[in-house]
Coordinates of C-alpha atoms in Angstrom, one line a residue:
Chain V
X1 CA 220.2 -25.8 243.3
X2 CA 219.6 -28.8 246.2
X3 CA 217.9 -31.7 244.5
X4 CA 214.1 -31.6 245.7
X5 CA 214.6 -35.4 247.8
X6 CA 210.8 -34.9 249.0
X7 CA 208.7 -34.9 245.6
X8 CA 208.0 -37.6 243.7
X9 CA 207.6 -36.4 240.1
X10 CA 204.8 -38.5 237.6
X11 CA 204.5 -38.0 234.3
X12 CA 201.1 -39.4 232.9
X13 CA 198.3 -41.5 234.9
X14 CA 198.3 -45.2 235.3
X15 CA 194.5 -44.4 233.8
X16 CA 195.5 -42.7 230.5
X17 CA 197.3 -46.8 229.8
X18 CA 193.7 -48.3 230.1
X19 CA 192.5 -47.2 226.8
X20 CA 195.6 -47.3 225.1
X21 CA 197.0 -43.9 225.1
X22 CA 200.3 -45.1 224.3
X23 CA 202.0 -42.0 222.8
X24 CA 205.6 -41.1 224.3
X25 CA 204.9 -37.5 225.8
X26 CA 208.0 -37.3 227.7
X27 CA 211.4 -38.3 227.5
X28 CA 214.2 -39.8 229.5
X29 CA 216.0 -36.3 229.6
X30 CA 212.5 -35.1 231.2
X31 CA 212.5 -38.0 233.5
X32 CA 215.7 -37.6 234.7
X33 CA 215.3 -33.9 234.9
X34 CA 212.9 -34.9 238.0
X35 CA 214.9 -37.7 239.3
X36 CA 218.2 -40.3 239.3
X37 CA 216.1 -43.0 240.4
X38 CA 212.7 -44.5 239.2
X39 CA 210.3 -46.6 236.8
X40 CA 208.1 -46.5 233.3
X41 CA 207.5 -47.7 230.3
X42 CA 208.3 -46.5 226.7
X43 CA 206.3 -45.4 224.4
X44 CA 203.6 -48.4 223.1
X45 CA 204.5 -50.1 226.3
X46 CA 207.6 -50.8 225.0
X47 CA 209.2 -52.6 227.9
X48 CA 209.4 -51.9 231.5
X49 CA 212.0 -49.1 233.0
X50 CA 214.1 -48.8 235.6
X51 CA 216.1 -46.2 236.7
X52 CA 219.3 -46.4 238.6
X53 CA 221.9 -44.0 239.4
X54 CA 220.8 -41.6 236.5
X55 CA 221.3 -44.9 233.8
X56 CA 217.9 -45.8 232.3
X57 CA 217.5 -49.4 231.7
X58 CA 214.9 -51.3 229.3
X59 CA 213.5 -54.5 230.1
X60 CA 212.2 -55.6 227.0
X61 CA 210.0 -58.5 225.7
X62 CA 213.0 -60.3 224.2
X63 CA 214.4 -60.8 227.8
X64 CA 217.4 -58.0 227.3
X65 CA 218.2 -55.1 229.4
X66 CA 219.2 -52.2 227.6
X67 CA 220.2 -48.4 228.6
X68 CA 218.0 -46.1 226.4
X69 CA 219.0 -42.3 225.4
X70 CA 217.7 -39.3 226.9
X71 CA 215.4 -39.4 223.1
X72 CA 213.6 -42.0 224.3
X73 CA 209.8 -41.5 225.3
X74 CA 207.3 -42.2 227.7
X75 CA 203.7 -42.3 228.8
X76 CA 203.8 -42.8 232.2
X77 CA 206.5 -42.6 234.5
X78 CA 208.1 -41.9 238.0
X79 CA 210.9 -40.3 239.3
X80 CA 212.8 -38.8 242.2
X81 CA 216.2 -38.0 243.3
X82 CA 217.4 -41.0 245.7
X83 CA 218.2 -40.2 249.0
X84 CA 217.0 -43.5 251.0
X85 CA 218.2 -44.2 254.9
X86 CA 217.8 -47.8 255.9
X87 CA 214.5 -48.8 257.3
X88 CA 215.3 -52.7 258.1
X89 CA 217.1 -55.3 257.3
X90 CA 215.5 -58.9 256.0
X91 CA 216.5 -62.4 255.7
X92 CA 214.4 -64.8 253.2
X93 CA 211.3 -62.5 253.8
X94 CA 207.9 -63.2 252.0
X95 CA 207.0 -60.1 249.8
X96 CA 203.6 -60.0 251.8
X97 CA 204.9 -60.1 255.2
X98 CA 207.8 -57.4 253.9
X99 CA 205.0 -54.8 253.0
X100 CA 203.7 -55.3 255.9
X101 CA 206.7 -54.9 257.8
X102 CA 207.4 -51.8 255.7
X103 CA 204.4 -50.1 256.6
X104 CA 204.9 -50.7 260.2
X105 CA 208.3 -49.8 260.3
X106 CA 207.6 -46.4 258.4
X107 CA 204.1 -45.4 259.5
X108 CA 203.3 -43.7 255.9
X109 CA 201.0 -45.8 254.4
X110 CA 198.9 -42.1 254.2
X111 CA 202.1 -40.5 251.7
X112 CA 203.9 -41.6 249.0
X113 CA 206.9 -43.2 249.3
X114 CA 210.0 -45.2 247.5
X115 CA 211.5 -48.3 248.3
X116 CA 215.0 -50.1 247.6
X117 CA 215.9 -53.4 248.1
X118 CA 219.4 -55.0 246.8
X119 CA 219.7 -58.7 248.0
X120 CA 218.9 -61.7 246.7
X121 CA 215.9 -62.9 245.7
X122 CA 214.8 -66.5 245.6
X123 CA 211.8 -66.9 243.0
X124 CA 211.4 -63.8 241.1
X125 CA 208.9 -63.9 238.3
X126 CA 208.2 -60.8 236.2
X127 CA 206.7 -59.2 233.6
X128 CA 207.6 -57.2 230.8
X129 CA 204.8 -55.5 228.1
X130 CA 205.4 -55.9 224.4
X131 CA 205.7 -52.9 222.3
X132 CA 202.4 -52.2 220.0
X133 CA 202.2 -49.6 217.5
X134 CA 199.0 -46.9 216.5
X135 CA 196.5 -48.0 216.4
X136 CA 197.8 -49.0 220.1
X137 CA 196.1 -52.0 221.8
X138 CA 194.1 -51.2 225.2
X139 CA 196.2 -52.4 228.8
X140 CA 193.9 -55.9 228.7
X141 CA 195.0 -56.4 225.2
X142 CA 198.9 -56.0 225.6
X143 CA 198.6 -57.7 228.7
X144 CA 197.4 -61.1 227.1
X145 CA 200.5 -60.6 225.0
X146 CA 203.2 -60.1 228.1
X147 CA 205.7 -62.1 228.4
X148 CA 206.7 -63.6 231.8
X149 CA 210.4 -64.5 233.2
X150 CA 211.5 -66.4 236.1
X151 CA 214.4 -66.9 238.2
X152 CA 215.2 -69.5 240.9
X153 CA 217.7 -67.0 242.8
X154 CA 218.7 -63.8 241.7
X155 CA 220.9 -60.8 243.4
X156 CA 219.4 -57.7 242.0
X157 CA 217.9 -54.3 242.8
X158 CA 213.8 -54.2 243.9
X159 CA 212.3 -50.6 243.4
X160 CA 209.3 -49.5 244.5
X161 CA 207.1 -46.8 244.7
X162 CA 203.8 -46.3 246.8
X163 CA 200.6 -44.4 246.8
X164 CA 198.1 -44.1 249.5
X165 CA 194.8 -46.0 247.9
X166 CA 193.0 -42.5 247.2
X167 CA 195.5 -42.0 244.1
X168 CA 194.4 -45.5 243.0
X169 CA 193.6 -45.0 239.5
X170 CA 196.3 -41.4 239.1
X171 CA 198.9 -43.4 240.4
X172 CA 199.3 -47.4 241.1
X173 CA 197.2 -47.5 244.6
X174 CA 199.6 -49.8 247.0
X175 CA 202.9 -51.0 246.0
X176 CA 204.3 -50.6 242.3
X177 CA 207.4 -52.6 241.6
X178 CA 210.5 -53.4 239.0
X179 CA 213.1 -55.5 239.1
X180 CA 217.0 -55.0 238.0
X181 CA 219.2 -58.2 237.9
X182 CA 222.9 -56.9 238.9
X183 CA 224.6 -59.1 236.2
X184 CA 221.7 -57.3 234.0
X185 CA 220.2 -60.4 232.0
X186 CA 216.8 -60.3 233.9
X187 CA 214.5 -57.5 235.0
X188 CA 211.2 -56.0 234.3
X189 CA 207.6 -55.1 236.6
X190 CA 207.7 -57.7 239.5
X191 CA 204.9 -59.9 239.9
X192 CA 206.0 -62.1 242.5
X193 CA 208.9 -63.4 244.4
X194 CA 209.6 -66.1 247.4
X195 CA 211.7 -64.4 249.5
X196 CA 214.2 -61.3 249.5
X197 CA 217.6 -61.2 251.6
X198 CA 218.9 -57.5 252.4
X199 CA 218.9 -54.4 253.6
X200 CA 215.1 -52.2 252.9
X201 CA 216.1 -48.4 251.9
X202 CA 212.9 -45.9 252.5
X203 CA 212.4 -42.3 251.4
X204 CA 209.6 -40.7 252.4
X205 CA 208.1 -38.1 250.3
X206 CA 205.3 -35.3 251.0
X207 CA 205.0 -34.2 247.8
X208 CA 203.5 -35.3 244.1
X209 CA 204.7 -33.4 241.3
X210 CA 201.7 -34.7 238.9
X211 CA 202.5 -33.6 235.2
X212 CA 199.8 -34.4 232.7
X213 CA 200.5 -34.5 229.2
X214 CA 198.3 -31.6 227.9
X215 CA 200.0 -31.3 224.6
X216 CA 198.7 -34.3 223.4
X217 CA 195.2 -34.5 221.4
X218 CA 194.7 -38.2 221.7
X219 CA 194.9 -37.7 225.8
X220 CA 192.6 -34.9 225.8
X221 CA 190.2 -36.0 223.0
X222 CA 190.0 -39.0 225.0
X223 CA 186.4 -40.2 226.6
X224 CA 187.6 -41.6 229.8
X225 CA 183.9 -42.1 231.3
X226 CA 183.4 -44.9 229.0
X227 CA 186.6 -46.8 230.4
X228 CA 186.3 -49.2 233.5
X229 CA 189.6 -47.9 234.8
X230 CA 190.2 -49.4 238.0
X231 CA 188.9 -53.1 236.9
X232 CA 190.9 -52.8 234.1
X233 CA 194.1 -52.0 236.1
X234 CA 193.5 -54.4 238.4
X235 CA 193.2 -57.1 236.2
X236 CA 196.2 -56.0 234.7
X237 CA 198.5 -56.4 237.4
Chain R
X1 CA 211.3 -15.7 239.2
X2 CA 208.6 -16.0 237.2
X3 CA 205.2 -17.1 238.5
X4 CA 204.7 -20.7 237.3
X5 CA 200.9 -20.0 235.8
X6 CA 200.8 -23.9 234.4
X7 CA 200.4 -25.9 238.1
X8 CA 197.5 -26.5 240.4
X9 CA 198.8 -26.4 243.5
X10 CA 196.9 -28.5 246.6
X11 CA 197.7 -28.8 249.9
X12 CA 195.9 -31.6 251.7
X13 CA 193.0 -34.0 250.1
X14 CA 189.6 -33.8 249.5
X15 CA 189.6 -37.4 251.7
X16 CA 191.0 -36.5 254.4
X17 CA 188.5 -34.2 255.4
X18 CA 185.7 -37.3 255.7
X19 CA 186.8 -38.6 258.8
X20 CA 187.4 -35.4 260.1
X21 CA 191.7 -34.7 260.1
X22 CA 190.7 -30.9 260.2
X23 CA 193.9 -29.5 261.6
X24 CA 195.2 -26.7 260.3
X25 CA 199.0 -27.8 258.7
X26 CA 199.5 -25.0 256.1
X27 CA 199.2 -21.5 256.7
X28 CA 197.7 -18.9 254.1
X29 CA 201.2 -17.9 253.7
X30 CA 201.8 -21.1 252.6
X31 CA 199.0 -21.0 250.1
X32 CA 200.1 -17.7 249.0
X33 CA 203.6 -18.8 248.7
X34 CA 201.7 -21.2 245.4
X35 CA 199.6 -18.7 244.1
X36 CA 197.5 -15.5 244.3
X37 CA 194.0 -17.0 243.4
X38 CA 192.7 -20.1 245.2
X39 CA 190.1 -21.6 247.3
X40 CA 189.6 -23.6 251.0
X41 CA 188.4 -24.2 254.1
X42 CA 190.0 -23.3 257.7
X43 CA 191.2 -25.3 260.5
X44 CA 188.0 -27.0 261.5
X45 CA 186.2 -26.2 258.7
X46 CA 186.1 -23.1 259.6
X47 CA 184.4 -21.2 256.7
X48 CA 185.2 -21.5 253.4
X49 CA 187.7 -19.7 251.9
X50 CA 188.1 -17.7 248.5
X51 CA 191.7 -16.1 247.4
X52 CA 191.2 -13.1 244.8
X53 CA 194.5 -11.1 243.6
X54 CA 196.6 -12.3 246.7
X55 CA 193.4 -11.2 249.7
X56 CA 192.1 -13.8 251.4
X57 CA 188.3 -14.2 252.1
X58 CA 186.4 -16.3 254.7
X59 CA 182.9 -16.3 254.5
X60 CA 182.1 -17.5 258.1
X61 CA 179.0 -19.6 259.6
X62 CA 177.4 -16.2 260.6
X63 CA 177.1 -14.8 257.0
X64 CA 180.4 -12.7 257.9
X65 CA 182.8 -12.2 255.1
X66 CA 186.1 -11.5 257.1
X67 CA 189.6 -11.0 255.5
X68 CA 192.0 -13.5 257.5
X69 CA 195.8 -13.0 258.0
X70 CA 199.1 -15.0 257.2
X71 CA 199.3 -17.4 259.9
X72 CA 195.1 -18.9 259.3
X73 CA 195.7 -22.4 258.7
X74 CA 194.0 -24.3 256.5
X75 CA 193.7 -28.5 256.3
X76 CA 192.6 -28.4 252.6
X77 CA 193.2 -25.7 250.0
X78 CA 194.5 -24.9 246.6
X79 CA 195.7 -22.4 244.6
X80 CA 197.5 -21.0 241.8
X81 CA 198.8 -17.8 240.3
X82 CA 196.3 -16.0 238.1
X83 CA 196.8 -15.8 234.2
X84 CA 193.5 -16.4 233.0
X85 CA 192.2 -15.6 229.1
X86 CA 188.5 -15.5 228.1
X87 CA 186.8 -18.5 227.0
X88 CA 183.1 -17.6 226.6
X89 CA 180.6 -14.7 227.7
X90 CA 177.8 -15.9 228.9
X91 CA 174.1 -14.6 229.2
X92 CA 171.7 -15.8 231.6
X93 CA 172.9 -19.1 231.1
X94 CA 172.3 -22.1 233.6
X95 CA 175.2 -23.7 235.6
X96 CA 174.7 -27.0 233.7
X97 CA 174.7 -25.7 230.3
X98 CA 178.0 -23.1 231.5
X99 CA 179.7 -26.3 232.6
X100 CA 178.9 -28.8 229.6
X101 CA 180.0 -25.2 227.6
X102 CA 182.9 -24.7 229.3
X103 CA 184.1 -28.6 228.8
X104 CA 183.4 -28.3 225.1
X105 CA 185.1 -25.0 224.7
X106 CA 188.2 -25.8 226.4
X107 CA 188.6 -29.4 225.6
X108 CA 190.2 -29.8 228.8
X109 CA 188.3 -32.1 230.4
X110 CA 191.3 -35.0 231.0
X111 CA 193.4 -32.1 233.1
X112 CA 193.0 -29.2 235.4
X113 CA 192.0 -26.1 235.4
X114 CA 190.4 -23.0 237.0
X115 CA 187.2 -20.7 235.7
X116 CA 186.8 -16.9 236.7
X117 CA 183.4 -15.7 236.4
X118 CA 182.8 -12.4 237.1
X119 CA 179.5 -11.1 236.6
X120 CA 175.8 -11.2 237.5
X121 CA 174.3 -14.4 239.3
X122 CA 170.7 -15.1 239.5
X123 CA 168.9 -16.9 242.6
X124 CA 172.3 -17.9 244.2
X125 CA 172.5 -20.5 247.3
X126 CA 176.0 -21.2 248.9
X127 CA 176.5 -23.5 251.9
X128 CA 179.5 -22.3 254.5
X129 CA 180.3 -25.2 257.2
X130 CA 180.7 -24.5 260.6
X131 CA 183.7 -24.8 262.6
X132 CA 184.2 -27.4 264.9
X133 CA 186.7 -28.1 267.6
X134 CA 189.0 -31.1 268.7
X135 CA 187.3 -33.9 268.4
X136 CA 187.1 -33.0 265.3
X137 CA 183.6 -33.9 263.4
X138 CA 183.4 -36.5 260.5
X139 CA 182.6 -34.0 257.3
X140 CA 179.2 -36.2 257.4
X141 CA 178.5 -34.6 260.8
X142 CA 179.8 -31.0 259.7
X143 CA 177.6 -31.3 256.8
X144 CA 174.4 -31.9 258.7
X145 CA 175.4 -28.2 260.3
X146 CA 176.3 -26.7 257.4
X147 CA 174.5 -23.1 257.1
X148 CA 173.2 -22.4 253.8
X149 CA 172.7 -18.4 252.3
X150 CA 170.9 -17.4 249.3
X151 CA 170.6 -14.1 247.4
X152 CA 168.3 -13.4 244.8
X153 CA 170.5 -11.3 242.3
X154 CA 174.0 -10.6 243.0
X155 CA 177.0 -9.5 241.2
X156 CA 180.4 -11.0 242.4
X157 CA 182.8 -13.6 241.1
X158 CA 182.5 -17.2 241.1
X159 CA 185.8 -19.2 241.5
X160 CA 185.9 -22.6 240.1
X161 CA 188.8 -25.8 239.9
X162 CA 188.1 -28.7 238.0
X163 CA 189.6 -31.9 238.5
X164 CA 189.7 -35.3 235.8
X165 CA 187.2 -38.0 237.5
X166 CA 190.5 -40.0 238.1
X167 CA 191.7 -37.5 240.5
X168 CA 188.1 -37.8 242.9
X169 CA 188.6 -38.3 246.2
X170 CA 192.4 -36.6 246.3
X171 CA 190.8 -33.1 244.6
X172 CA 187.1 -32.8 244.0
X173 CA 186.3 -34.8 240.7
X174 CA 184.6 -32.2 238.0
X175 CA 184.2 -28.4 239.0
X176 CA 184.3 -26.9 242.7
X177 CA 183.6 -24.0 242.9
X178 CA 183.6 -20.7 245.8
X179 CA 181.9 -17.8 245.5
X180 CA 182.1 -13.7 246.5
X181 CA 179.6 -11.3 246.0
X182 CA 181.2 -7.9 245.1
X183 CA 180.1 -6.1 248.8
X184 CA 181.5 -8.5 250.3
X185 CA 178.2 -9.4 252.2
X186 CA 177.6 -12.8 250.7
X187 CA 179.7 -15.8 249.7
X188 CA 180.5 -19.2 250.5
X189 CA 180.9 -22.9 248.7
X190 CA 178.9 -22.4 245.5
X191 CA 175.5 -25.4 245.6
X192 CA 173.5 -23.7 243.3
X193 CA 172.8 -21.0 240.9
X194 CA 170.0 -20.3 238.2
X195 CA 171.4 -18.3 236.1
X196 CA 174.9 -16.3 234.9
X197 CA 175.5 -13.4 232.7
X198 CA 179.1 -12.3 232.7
X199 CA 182.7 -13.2 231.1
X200 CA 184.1 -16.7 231.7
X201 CA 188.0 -16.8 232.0
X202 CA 189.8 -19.7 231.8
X203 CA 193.4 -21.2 232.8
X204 CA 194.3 -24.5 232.5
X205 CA 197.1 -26.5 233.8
X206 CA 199.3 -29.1 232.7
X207 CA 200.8 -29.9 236.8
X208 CA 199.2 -30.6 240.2
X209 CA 201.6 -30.0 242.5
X210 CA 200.1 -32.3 245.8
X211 CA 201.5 -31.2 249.4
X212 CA 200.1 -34.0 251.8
X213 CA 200.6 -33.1 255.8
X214 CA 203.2 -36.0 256.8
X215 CA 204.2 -34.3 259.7
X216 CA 200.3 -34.0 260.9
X217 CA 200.7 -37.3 263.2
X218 CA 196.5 -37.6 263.2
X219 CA 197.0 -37.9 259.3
X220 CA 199.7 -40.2 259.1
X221 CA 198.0 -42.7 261.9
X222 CA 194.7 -42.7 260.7
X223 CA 193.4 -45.8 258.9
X224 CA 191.2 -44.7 255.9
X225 CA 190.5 -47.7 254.6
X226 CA 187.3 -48.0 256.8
X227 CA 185.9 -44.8 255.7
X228 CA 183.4 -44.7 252.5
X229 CA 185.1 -41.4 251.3
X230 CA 183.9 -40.9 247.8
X231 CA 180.3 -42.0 249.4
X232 CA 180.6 -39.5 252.2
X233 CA 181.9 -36.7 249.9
X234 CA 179.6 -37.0 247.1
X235 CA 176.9 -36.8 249.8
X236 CA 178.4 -33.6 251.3
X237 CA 178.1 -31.4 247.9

């Protein structure tokens, strides 16, 4: 069977982290059943993922990156099956002026799509969640305890997915964003950088294969009407 | 292959009807091709649409229930394939006491899922919106010339979707819900009923599987973010 390169798979909603429903109800060998390429977090926020080439790496609180087994779970993630074509090429871009440029370039701010970037990267800070246990703390309470990195200039791999604003809440509305340092000692959900040097990879998709995780009691137990989702989220990031 | 009976399947969004991007870009075949049950509009908003055991039904702006072929396009719709169980029966029950039943029965209200009610309706009123051409209206201008049609007592079968309250705006947040009387001489989007006596079948579903029209050049270049669109469609209901 071809590899579905339009569909962009998503296990669990950014919403279902606001209250704290932290429970890994997929794994990496789901993940990557969907997808070589894309992000997430483990189970209790344990860290921020990245997914390259079919290797899953961890960015964890200590500051390591780590490649975690197919066991490992997840609450919320993306994925897709790379096949990017080069949409431009930057030199010391602002990240504000290269979304821009992105969305002119591609015309899709309406559909989802990924983003690549390997180049260099001149003041990169980012984030990466620290893993809590049941009961699990709420997204503003594991966000006052995240743990920021920084780097002065950094070659490394950007990845990016985007949602048109009406999957705000499903999805991350906008541009959502890890990092991968090649010589793998930093990484984790990008916050903020200077300027990026390289060559922009796109992939459009028209499709959102939205999986929910039904099995779960806590999830579908759970009183969302109570929750300011999108204020929460938007604190958050 | 087996039917996949877990995933929603949607083509188009519930927003992008607001400003009025009412080309048709799927065709019923398309539709079909995801399921034999569903509900939606036509190209313009032309009628609403009900899909029972692989037929589907228009009810028109003239009170016409007409069966339309392969190639009708539609810019919003969704379906599934059918494998529903009971969940309650129901006796002269109000709509808001079948809903808040329904919820509590199923305990689904954090995912999707559809409701099959066949039986007898009490002092029904459905709405069925009336085509218009390119320039396409704003749904807020359709709405205003909406027709509305009411029957007394009928028996027929009420189709519903329910979608979490995170999903509004991309589905229709809660239930929507389609309706055909049994002769075939009354149907339309369901706005009210007084009371139902019949079975209620349930499926849930555990995927939405969102199609959006990328190659619909109308979608792609609009700019939504000046549009109210949960304002606008919350009005329109």
């Amino acid at each position: 069977m071809m590899s579905d390169t339009k569909t962009l798979f998503q296990h669990g909603t950014l919403a279902l982290l606001v209250p704290g429903l932290l429970t890994g109800t997929a794994t990496m060998a789901d993940i990557l059943a969907h997808g070589d390429t894309g992000i997430g977090t483990g189970e209790g926020l344990d860290g921020e993922l990245i997914i390259l080439d079919g290797v899953v790496y961890q960015a964890d609180a200590n500051g390591q990156i780590n490649e975690v087994d197919a066991q490992f779970t997840t609450p919320f993630a993306n994925s897709h099956f790379a096949s990017y074509e080069p949409l431009v090429t930057v030199s010391d871009q602002s990240r504000a002026a290269l979304q821009a440029a992105i969305l002119t370039a591609s015309n899709s701010a309406n559909t989802f799509f990924s983003i690549r970037l390997h180049g260099i990267f001149k003041n990169v800070t980012t984030r990466v969640v620290k893993k809590s246990t049941k009961p699990y703390k709420t997204l503003a309470q594991t966000a006052a305890s995240q743990v920021v990195f920084h780097r002065d200039l950094v070659e490394g791999t950007l990845l990016s997915y985007y949602a048109p604003q009406i999957f705000d809440g499903a999805a991350v509305g906008g541009f959502h964003s890890h990092f991968l340092a090649d010589d793998h000692r930093f990484g984790g959900h990008l916050l903020s950088y200077e300027t990026a040097t390289g060559e922009v990879d796109f992939q459009q998709f028209d499709r959102l294969d939205q999986q929910l995780p039904t099995s779960d009691a806590a999830y579908m137990n759970h009183d969302f009407s109570a929750d300011d989702i999108l204020e929460s989220i938007h604190k958050s990031e």
